[in-house]
mmCIF file of C-alpha atoms in Angstrom:
data_model
loop_
_atom_site.group_PDB
_atom_site.id
_atom_site.type_symbol
_atom_site.label_atom_id
_atom_site.label_comp_id
_atom_site.label_asym_id
_atom_site.label_seq_id
_atom_site.Cartn_x
_atom_site.Cartn_y
_atom_site.Cartn_z
ATOM 1 C CA MET A 1 -41.972 -166.790 61.471
ATOM 2 C CA ARG A 2 -38.861 -165.221 62.951
ATOM 3 C CA ILE A 3 -35.481 -166.750 62.133
ATOM 4 C CA ARG A 4 -33.350 -167.207 65.250
ATOM 5 C CA THR A 5 -31.326 -170.348 64.444
ATOM 6 C CA VAL A 6 -29.735 -171.151 61.097
ATOM 7 C CA GLY A 7 -28.813 -174.716 60.228
ATOM 8 C CA ILE A 8 -26.095 -175.348 57.658
ATOM 9 C CA VAL A 9 -25.358 -178.718 56.098
ATOM 10 C CA GLY A 10 -21.844 -179.010 54.731
ATOM 11 C CA ALA A 11 -18.816 -177.529 56.502
ATOM 12 C CA GLY A 12 -16.687 -176.846 53.451
ATOM 13 C CA GLN A 13 -15.529 -173.384 52.457
ATOM 14 C CA MET A 14 -19.023 -172.167 51.594
ATOM 15 C CA GLY A 15 -20.782 -173.697 54.590
ATOM 16 C CA ALA A 16 -18.163 -172.366 57.000
ATOM 17 C CA GLY A 17 -18.419 -168.906 55.448
ATOM 18 C CA ILE A 18 -22.205 -168.865 55.757
ATOM 19 C CA ALA A 19 -21.895 -170.009 59.373
ATOM 20 C CA GLN A 20 -19.491 -167.147 60.106
ATOM 21 C CA VAL A 21 -21.679 -164.390 58.667
ATOM 22 C CA ALA A 22 -24.811 -165.793 60.328
ATOM 23 C CA ALA A 23 -23.099 -165.897 63.728
ATOM 24 C CA ALA A 24 -21.703 -162.390 63.150
ATOM 25 C CA ALA A 25 -25.323 -161.278 62.590
ATOM 26 C CA ARG A 26 -26.126 -162.561 66.108
ATOM 27 C CA LEU A 27 -27.940 -165.669 64.960
ATOM 28 C CA ASP A 28 -27.401 -169.057 66.513
ATOM 29 C CA VAL A 29 -25.850 -171.505 64.057
ATOM 30 C CA VAL A 30 -25.844 -175.293 63.868
ATOM 31 C CA LEU A 31 -23.152 -176.414 61.413
ATOM 32 C CA GLN A 32 -23.493 -180.066 60.378
ATOM 33 C CA ASP A 33 -21.124 -182.299 58.430
ATOM 34 C CA ILE A 34 -20.567 -186.048 58.327
ATOM 35 C CA SER A 35 -16.863 -185.520 59.126
ATOM 36 C CA GLU A 36 -15.563 -184.388 62.512
ATOM 37 C CA ALA A 37 -12.266 -183.524 60.826
ATOM 38 C CA GLN A 38 -14.062 -181.236 58.362
ATOM 39 C CA LEU A 39 -15.920 -179.540 61.191
ATOM 40 C CA SER A 40 -12.604 -178.918 62.963
ATOM 41 C CA ARG A 41 -11.130 -177.448 59.788
ATOM 42 C CA ALA A 42 -14.197 -175.250 59.390
ATOM 43 C CA LEU A 43 -13.925 -173.864 62.920
ATOM 44 C CA SER A 44 -10.212 -173.274 62.430
ATOM 45 C CA GLY A 45 -10.918 -171.393 59.199
ATOM 46 C CA ILE A 46 -13.657 -169.305 60.828
ATOM 47 C CA THR A 47 -11.314 -168.435 63.698
ATOM 48 C CA LYS A 48 -8.556 -167.348 61.301
ATOM 49 C CA SER A 49 -11.019 -165.282 59.276
ATOM 50 C CA CYS A 50 -12.325 -163.531 62.388
ATOM 51 C CA ASP A 51 -8.759 -162.942 63.600
ATOM 52 C CA LYS A 52 -8.033 -161.097 60.349
ATOM 53 C CA PHE A 53 -11.051 -158.866 60.927
ATOM 54 C CA VAL A 54 -9.760 -158.148 64.451
ATOM 55 C CA GLU A 55 -6.301 -157.284 63.096
ATOM 56 C CA LYS A 56 -7.895 -154.824 60.658
ATOM 57 C CA ASP A 57 -10.072 -153.275 63.421
ATOM 58 C CA LYS A 58 -13.233 -154.453 61.668
ATOM 59 C CA MET A 59 -14.211 -156.658 64.610
ATOM 60 C CA SER A 60 -13.448 -156.517 68.322
ATOM 61 C CA PRO A 61 -11.916 -159.495 70.164
ATOM 62 C CA ASP A 62 -15.151 -159.801 72.169
ATOM 63 C CA ASP A 63 -17.229 -159.910 68.972
ATOM 64 C CA ARG A 64 -14.912 -162.574 67.544
ATOM 65 C CA ASP A 65 -15.388 -164.692 70.669
ATOM 66 C CA ALA A 66 -19.154 -164.190 70.492
ATOM 67 C CA VAL A 67 -19.214 -165.358 66.860
ATOM 68 C CA LEU A 68 -17.418 -168.572 67.770
ATOM 69 C CA GLU A 69 -19.688 -169.155 70.776
ATOM 70 C CA ARG A 70 -22.802 -168.931 68.600
ATOM 71 C CA ILE A 71 -21.657 -171.788 66.320
ATOM 72 C CA THR A 72 -22.456 -175.350 67.354
ATOM 73 C CA THR A 73 -20.980 -178.167 65.286
ATOM 74 C CA THR A 74 -22.430 -181.644 64.917
ATOM 75 C CA THR A 75 -22.319 -184.765 62.775
ATOM 76 C CA GLU A 76 -25.996 -185.482 63.482
ATOM 77 C CA LEU A 77 -28.694 -184.188 61.133
ATOM 78 C CA GLY A 78 -31.187 -184.445 63.974
ATOM 79 C CA ALA A 79 -29.515 -181.458 65.616
ATOM 80 C CA LEU A 80 -31.098 -179.274 62.912
ATOM 81 C CA ALA A 81 -34.660 -180.121 63.946
ATOM 82 C CA ASP A 82 -35.333 -176.796 65.677
ATOM 83 C CA CYS A 83 -33.795 -174.498 63.047
ATOM 84 C CA GLU A 84 -36.123 -172.048 61.314
ATOM 85 C CA ILE A 85 -34.049 -172.316 58.118
ATOM 86 C CA VAL A 86 -31.601 -174.969 56.945
ATOM 87 C CA ILE A 87 -29.146 -174.093 54.183
ATOM 88 C CA GLU A 88 -27.658 -176.944 52.157
ATOM 89 C CA ALA A 89 -24.046 -176.274 51.141
ATOM 90 C CA VAL A 90 -22.729 -179.633 49.949
ATOM 91 C CA SER A 91 -20.877 -180.370 46.715
ATOM 92 C CA GLU A 92 -22.289 -179.112 43.395
ATOM 93 C CA ARG A 93 -23.631 -182.488 42.261
ATOM 94 C CA GLU A 94 -27.347 -182.890 41.803
ATOM 95 C CA GLU A 95 -27.556 -186.470 43.051
ATOM 96 C CA VAL A 96 -25.686 -185.569 46.247
ATOM 97 C CA LYS A 97 -27.847 -182.529 46.901
ATOM 98 C CA VAL A 98 -31.079 -184.463 46.322
ATOM 99 C CA GLU A 99 -30.039 -187.170 48.793
ATOM 100 C CA VAL A 100 -29.029 -184.621 51.426
ATOM 101 C CA LEU A 101 -32.156 -182.494 50.958
ATOM 102 C CA ARG A 102 -34.430 -185.517 51.348
ATOM 103 C CA ALA A 103 -32.678 -186.351 54.610
ATOM 104 C CA ILE A 104 -32.986 -182.767 55.864
ATOM 105 C CA ASP A 105 -36.654 -182.618 54.867
ATOM 106 C CA ALA A 106 -37.372 -185.722 56.936
ATOM 107 C CA ILE A 107 -36.027 -184.243 60.191
ATOM 108 C CA ALA A 108 -36.566 -180.476 59.856
ATOM 109 C CA ASN A 109 -39.408 -178.608 61.520
ATOM 110 C CA PRO A 110 -42.401 -178.798 59.132
ATOM 111 C CA GLN A 111 -42.537 -174.995 59.008
ATOM 112 C CA ALA A 112 -38.824 -174.535 58.389
ATOM 113 C CA ILE A 113 -37.467 -173.142 55.143
ATOM 114 C CA LEU A 114 -34.993 -175.242 53.190
ATOM 115 C CA ALA A 115 -32.497 -173.331 51.074
ATOM 116 C CA SER A 116 -29.849 -174.553 48.672
ATOM 117 C CA ASN A 117 -26.563 -172.765 48.068
ATOM 118 C CA THR A 118 -26.380 -174.358 44.618
ATOM 119 C CA SER A 119 -24.613 -172.196 42.062
ATOM 120 C CA SER A 120 -26.406 -173.569 39.009
ATOM 121 C CA ILE A 121 -28.839 -176.471 39.610
ATOM 122 C CA SER A 122 -32.596 -175.947 39.162
ATOM 123 C CA ILE A 123 -34.273 -174.883 42.399
ATOM 124 C CA THR A 124 -37.588 -176.273 41.146
ATOM 125 C CA LYS A 125 -35.982 -179.666 40.579
ATOM 126 C CA LEU A 126 -34.309 -179.728 43.989
ATOM 127 C CA ALA A 127 -37.526 -178.577 45.679
ATOM 128 C CA ALA A 128 -39.402 -181.487 44.099
ATOM 129 C CA ALA A 129 -37.181 -183.877 46.054
ATOM 130 C CA THR A 130 -38.696 -182.521 49.278
ATOM 131 C CA GLY A 131 -42.203 -182.308 50.666
ATOM 132 C CA ARG A 132 -42.101 -178.537 51.049
ATOM 133 C CA ALA A 133 -41.662 -176.992 47.606
ATOM 134 C CA ASP A 134 -43.458 -173.854 48.810
ATOM 135 C CA ARG A 135 -40.839 -173.439 51.557
ATOM 136 C CA PHE A 136 -37.828 -174.170 49.350
ATOM 137 C CA ILE A 137 -35.586 -171.508 47.814
ATOM 138 C CA GLY A 138 -32.164 -170.894 46.308
ATOM 139 C CA MET A 139 -29.713 -168.801 48.301
ATOM 140 C CA HIS A 140 -26.481 -168.584 46.308
ATOM 141 C CA PHE A 141 -23.695 -166.962 48.324
ATOM 142 C CA MET A 142 -20.466 -165.828 46.681
ATOM 143 C CA ASN A 143 -17.030 -167.071 47.732
ATOM 144 C CA PRO A 144 -15.465 -166.029 50.098
ATOM 145 C CA VAL A 145 -18.731 -165.481 51.925
ATOM 146 C CA PRO A 146 -17.448 -163.131 54.685
ATOM 147 C CA LEU A 147 -16.049 -160.712 52.064
ATOM 148 C CA MET A 148 -18.448 -160.921 49.118
ATOM 149 C CA LYS A 149 -21.554 -158.762 49.458
ATOM 150 C CA LEU A 150 -23.852 -160.540 46.996
ATOM 151 C CA VAL A 151 -26.493 -163.217 47.451
ATOM 152 C CA GLU A 152 -28.562 -164.468 44.529
ATOM 153 C CA VAL A 153 -32.048 -165.441 45.703
ATOM 154 C CA ILE A 154 -33.754 -167.870 43.328
ATOM 155 C CA ARG A 155 -37.421 -168.781 43.531
ATOM 156 C CA GLY A 156 -38.560 -172.195 42.381
ATOM 157 C CA LEU A 157 -41.864 -172.681 40.615
ATOM 158 C CA GLU A 158 -43.700 -173.299 43.919
ATOM 159 C CA THR A 159 -41.741 -171.001 46.251
ATOM 160 C CA SER A 160 -44.211 -168.931 48.275
ATOM 161 C CA ASP A 161 -44.106 -165.170 48.690
ATOM 162 C CA ALA A 162 -43.663 -165.624 52.444
ATOM 163 C CA THR A 163 -40.627 -167.873 51.926
ATOM 164 C CA PHE A 164 -39.073 -165.390 49.535
ATOM 165 C CA GLU A 165 -39.642 -162.448 51.873
ATOM 166 C CA LEU A 166 -38.183 -164.221 54.916
ATOM 167 C CA THR A 167 -35.153 -165.275 52.888
ATOM 168 C CA ARG A 168 -34.614 -161.757 51.572
ATOM 169 C CA ILE A 169 -34.808 -160.333 55.094
ATOM 170 C CA LEU A 170 -32.335 -162.957 56.331
ATOM 171 C CA ALA A 171 -29.850 -162.215 53.535
ATOM 172 C CA GLU A 172 -30.002 -158.497 54.302
ATOM 173 C CA ARG A 173 -29.517 -159.192 58.009
ATOM 174 C CA LEU A 174 -26.344 -161.074 57.037
ATOM 175 C CA GLY A 175 -25.106 -157.857 55.464
ATOM 176 C CA LYS A 176 -25.672 -158.968 51.881
ATOM 177 C CA SER A 177 -27.119 -157.228 48.859
ATOM 178 C CA VAL A 178 -29.836 -159.316 47.224
ATOM 179 C CA VAL A 179 -30.435 -159.864 43.533
ATOM 180 C CA VAL A 180 -33.350 -161.990 42.362
ATOM 181 C CA GLY A 181 -32.778 -164.403 39.509
ATOM 182 C CA LYS A 182 -35.124 -166.660 37.582
ATOM 183 C CA ASP A 183 -34.724 -170.420 37.880
ATOM 184 C CA PHE A 184 -32.591 -170.881 34.761
ATOM 185 C CA PRO A 185 -29.297 -172.832 34.629
ATOM 186 C CA GLY A 186 -26.478 -170.822 36.205
ATOM 187 C CA PHE A 187 -28.861 -168.089 37.444
ATOM 188 C CA ILE A 188 -27.231 -164.661 36.906
ATOM 189 C CA VAL A 189 -23.574 -164.710 37.950
ATOM 190 C CA ASN A 190 -22.571 -168.134 36.671
ATOM 191 C CA ARG A 191 -24.604 -167.787 33.475
ATOM 192 C CA ILE A 192 -22.146 -165.019 32.567
ATOM 193 C CA LEU A 193 -19.007 -165.950 34.528
ATOM 194 C CA ILE A 194 -18.592 -169.655 33.771
ATOM 195 C CA PRO A 195 -18.672 -169.307 29.947
ATOM 196 C CA MET A 196 -15.927 -166.689 30.298
ATOM 197 C CA LEU A 197 -13.789 -169.035 32.400
ATOM 198 C CA ASN A 198 -14.454 -171.888 29.976
ATOM 199 C CA GLU A 199 -13.434 -169.669 27.049
ATOM 200 C CA ALA A 200 -10.180 -168.824 28.843
ATOM 201 C CA VAL A 201 -9.517 -172.573 29.132
ATOM 202 C CA TYR A 202 -10.236 -172.948 25.403
ATOM 203 C CA ALA A 203 -7.722 -170.150 24.696
ATOM 204 C CA LEU A 204 -5.092 -172.095 26.653
ATOM 205 C CA TYR A 205 -6.125 -175.395 25.021
ATOM 206 C CA GLU A 206 -5.827 -173.931 21.529
ATOM 207 C CA GLY A 207 -2.445 -172.331 22.231
ATOM 208 C CA VAL A 208 -3.617 -168.733 21.954
ATOM 209 C CA ALA A 209 -1.337 -167.785 24.853
ATOM 210 C CA SER A 210 0.195 -169.133 28.054
ATOM 211 C CA ALA A 211 -1.864 -169.320 31.243
ATOM 212 C CA GLU A 212 0.160 -166.441 32.682
ATOM 213 C CA ASP A 213 -0.396 -164.226 29.638
ATOM 214 C CA ILE A 214 -4.118 -165.023 29.450
ATOM 215 C CA ASP A 215 -4.554 -163.948 33.057
ATOM 216 C CA THR A 216 -2.357 -160.865 32.694
ATOM 217 C CA ALA A 217 -4.239 -159.810 29.556
ATOM 218 C CA MET A 218 -7.617 -160.044 31.283
ATOM 219 C CA LYS A 219 -6.425 -158.309 34.459
ATOM 220 C CA LEU A 220 -4.771 -155.391 32.688
ATOM 221 C CA GLY A 221 -7.060 -155.284 29.653
ATOM 222 C CA THR A 222 -10.397 -155.462 31.456
ATOM 223 C CA ASN A 223 -9.412 -154.339 34.970
ATOM 224 C CA GLN A 224 -10.391 -157.612 36.617
ATOM 225 C CA PRO A 225 -8.771 -158.178 40.036
ATOM 226 C CA MET A 226 -7.978 -161.806 39.215
ATOM 227 C CA GLY A 227 -7.314 -163.582 35.923
ATOM 228 C CA PRO A 228 -9.917 -166.113 34.729
ATOM 229 C CA LEU A 229 -7.652 -169.164 35.061
ATOM 230 C CA THR A 230 -6.609 -168.174 38.577
ATOM 231 C CA LEU A 231 -10.251 -167.601 39.445
ATOM 232 C CA ALA A 232 -11.147 -171.042 38.073
ATOM 233 C CA ASP A 233 -8.419 -172.540 40.255
ATOM 234 C CA PHE A 234 -9.825 -170.764 43.304
ATOM 235 C CA ILE A 235 -13.401 -171.866 42.584
ATOM 236 C CA GLY A 236 -12.253 -175.442 41.972
ATOM 237 C CA LEU A 237 -12.012 -176.913 38.488
ATOM 238 C CA ASP A 238 -14.406 -179.714 39.410
ATOM 239 C CA THR A 239 -17.005 -177.118 40.391
ATOM 240 C CA VAL A 240 -16.392 -175.114 37.213
ATOM 241 C CA LEU A 241 -16.826 -178.288 35.159
ATOM 242 C CA ALA A 242 -20.022 -179.234 37.010
ATOM 243 C CA ILE A 243 -21.549 -175.811 36.314
ATOM 244 C CA CYS A 244 -20.443 -175.970 32.665
ATOM 245 C CA GLU A 245 -22.261 -179.278 32.333
ATOM 246 C CA VAL A 246 -25.420 -177.884 33.934
ATOM 247 C CA LEU A 247 -25.371 -174.963 31.477
ATOM 248 C CA HIS A 248 -24.658 -177.215 28.499
ATOM 249 C CA GLN A 249 -27.334 -179.764 29.356
ATOM 250 C CA GLY A 250 -29.912 -177.302 30.662
ATOM 251 C CA LEU A 251 -29.701 -174.777 27.839
ATOM 252 C CA GLY A 252 -28.830 -177.201 25.022
ATOM 253 C CA ASP A 253 -26.491 -174.755 23.302
ATOM 254 C CA PRO A 254 -23.065 -176.016 22.117
ATOM 255 C CA LYS A 255 -21.479 -172.714 23.111
ATOM 256 C CA TYR A 256 -21.601 -173.950 26.722
ATOM 257 C CA ARG A 257 -19.703 -177.187 25.968
ATOM 258 C CA PRO A 258 -16.951 -177.722 28.581
ATOM 259 C CA CYS A 259 -13.438 -177.471 27.183
ATOM 260 C CA PRO A 260 -11.731 -180.900 26.828
ATOM 261 C CA LEU A 261 -8.721 -179.529 28.716
ATOM 262 C CA LEU A 262 -10.958 -178.701 31.690
ATOM 263 C CA ARG A 263 -12.269 -182.263 31.684
ATOM 264 C CA GLN A 264 -8.721 -183.609 31.460
ATOM 265 C CA TYR A 265 -7.484 -181.563 34.411
ATOM 266 C CA VAL A 266 -10.393 -182.685 36.580
ATOM 267 C CA ALA A 267 -9.836 -186.321 35.583
ATOM 268 C CA ALA A 268 -6.175 -185.958 36.574
ATOM 269 C CA GLY A 269 -7.086 -184.544 39.979
ATOM 270 C CA ARG A 270 -5.799 -181.070 39.162
ATOM 271 C CA LEU A 271 -8.679 -179.291 40.834
ATOM 272 C CA GLY A 272 -7.009 -175.953 41.493
ATOM 273 C CA LYS A 273 -5.827 -174.412 44.731
ATOM 274 C CA LYS A 274 -7.578 -176.959 46.962
ATOM 275 C CA SER A 275 -5.594 -179.828 45.422
ATOM 276 C CA GLY A 276 -2.372 -177.844 45.127
ATOM 277 C CA ARG A 277 -2.374 -177.731 41.367
ATOM 278 C CA GLY A 278 -4.652 -176.549 38.577
ATOM 279 C CA PHE A 279 -3.725 -174.192 35.794
ATOM 280 C CA PHE A 280 -1.124 -172.925 38.256
ATOM 281 C CA ASN A 281 0.953 -174.685 40.912
ATOM 282 C CA TYR A 282 0.120 -173.895 44.556
ATOM 283 C CA GLN A 283 2.393 -176.461 46.192
ATOM 284 C CA ALA A 284 4.922 -175.000 48.592
ATOM 285 C CA GLY A 285 8.310 -174.349 47.081
ATOM 286 C CA LYS A 286 7.115 -174.929 43.487
#
């Protein structure tokens, strides 16, 4: 099977980013979301991202226009029926993903591959919610998708060799480097990253240092480009908490227990940059 059209469900930051890189790789893209407003925001974000590439001479104006022309937006799942692969990129909540994947499975071409952009949830478990476990796979892109070179490809228990190979070829066509992880909670990146972010929250919670000093210490002491609390804010504290809970429940080790301060911030609606406030304040003029 040759992949010509990529379907993407969920037009948030990740879904929009995947749509952009797929269109830049000269693939047709169908980007679906239940919200017309979200689809408009996604297209606006893709346009701004492409404009930045043009400004930096990494993309021509004609190529930018071609990228935008290859992306079709829709609120109808049925529009994905002819896609060779459909990538789910909705919120990192298992019950939401299962519901969405069942709906996709019901309308997608029987030979199509279904992929999940989950950052931590079991691919085997998600695959079991569909009728095509052999054609189901994890395809975890990093944020922001147009800039980050990595894709984690995760095979479920029943994922076929053919599905894996087609997915690997697709990821490489999108300009990504592929690493293959086993179907364990958090896979590779988040198995290591999220406990570090959670520990930074514990350091703040226990009064080890201020948020500013924790981030400065990690940037200057370990040469990280961004401090862990800032990174958590950019990921979204609700997403960080969700992955912490998957690690804690899936691995059964208390060392993965989410920090109470992280839970408190999420309960208060301090979700990070997307809400305007997390461990730092992103509201204009503050």
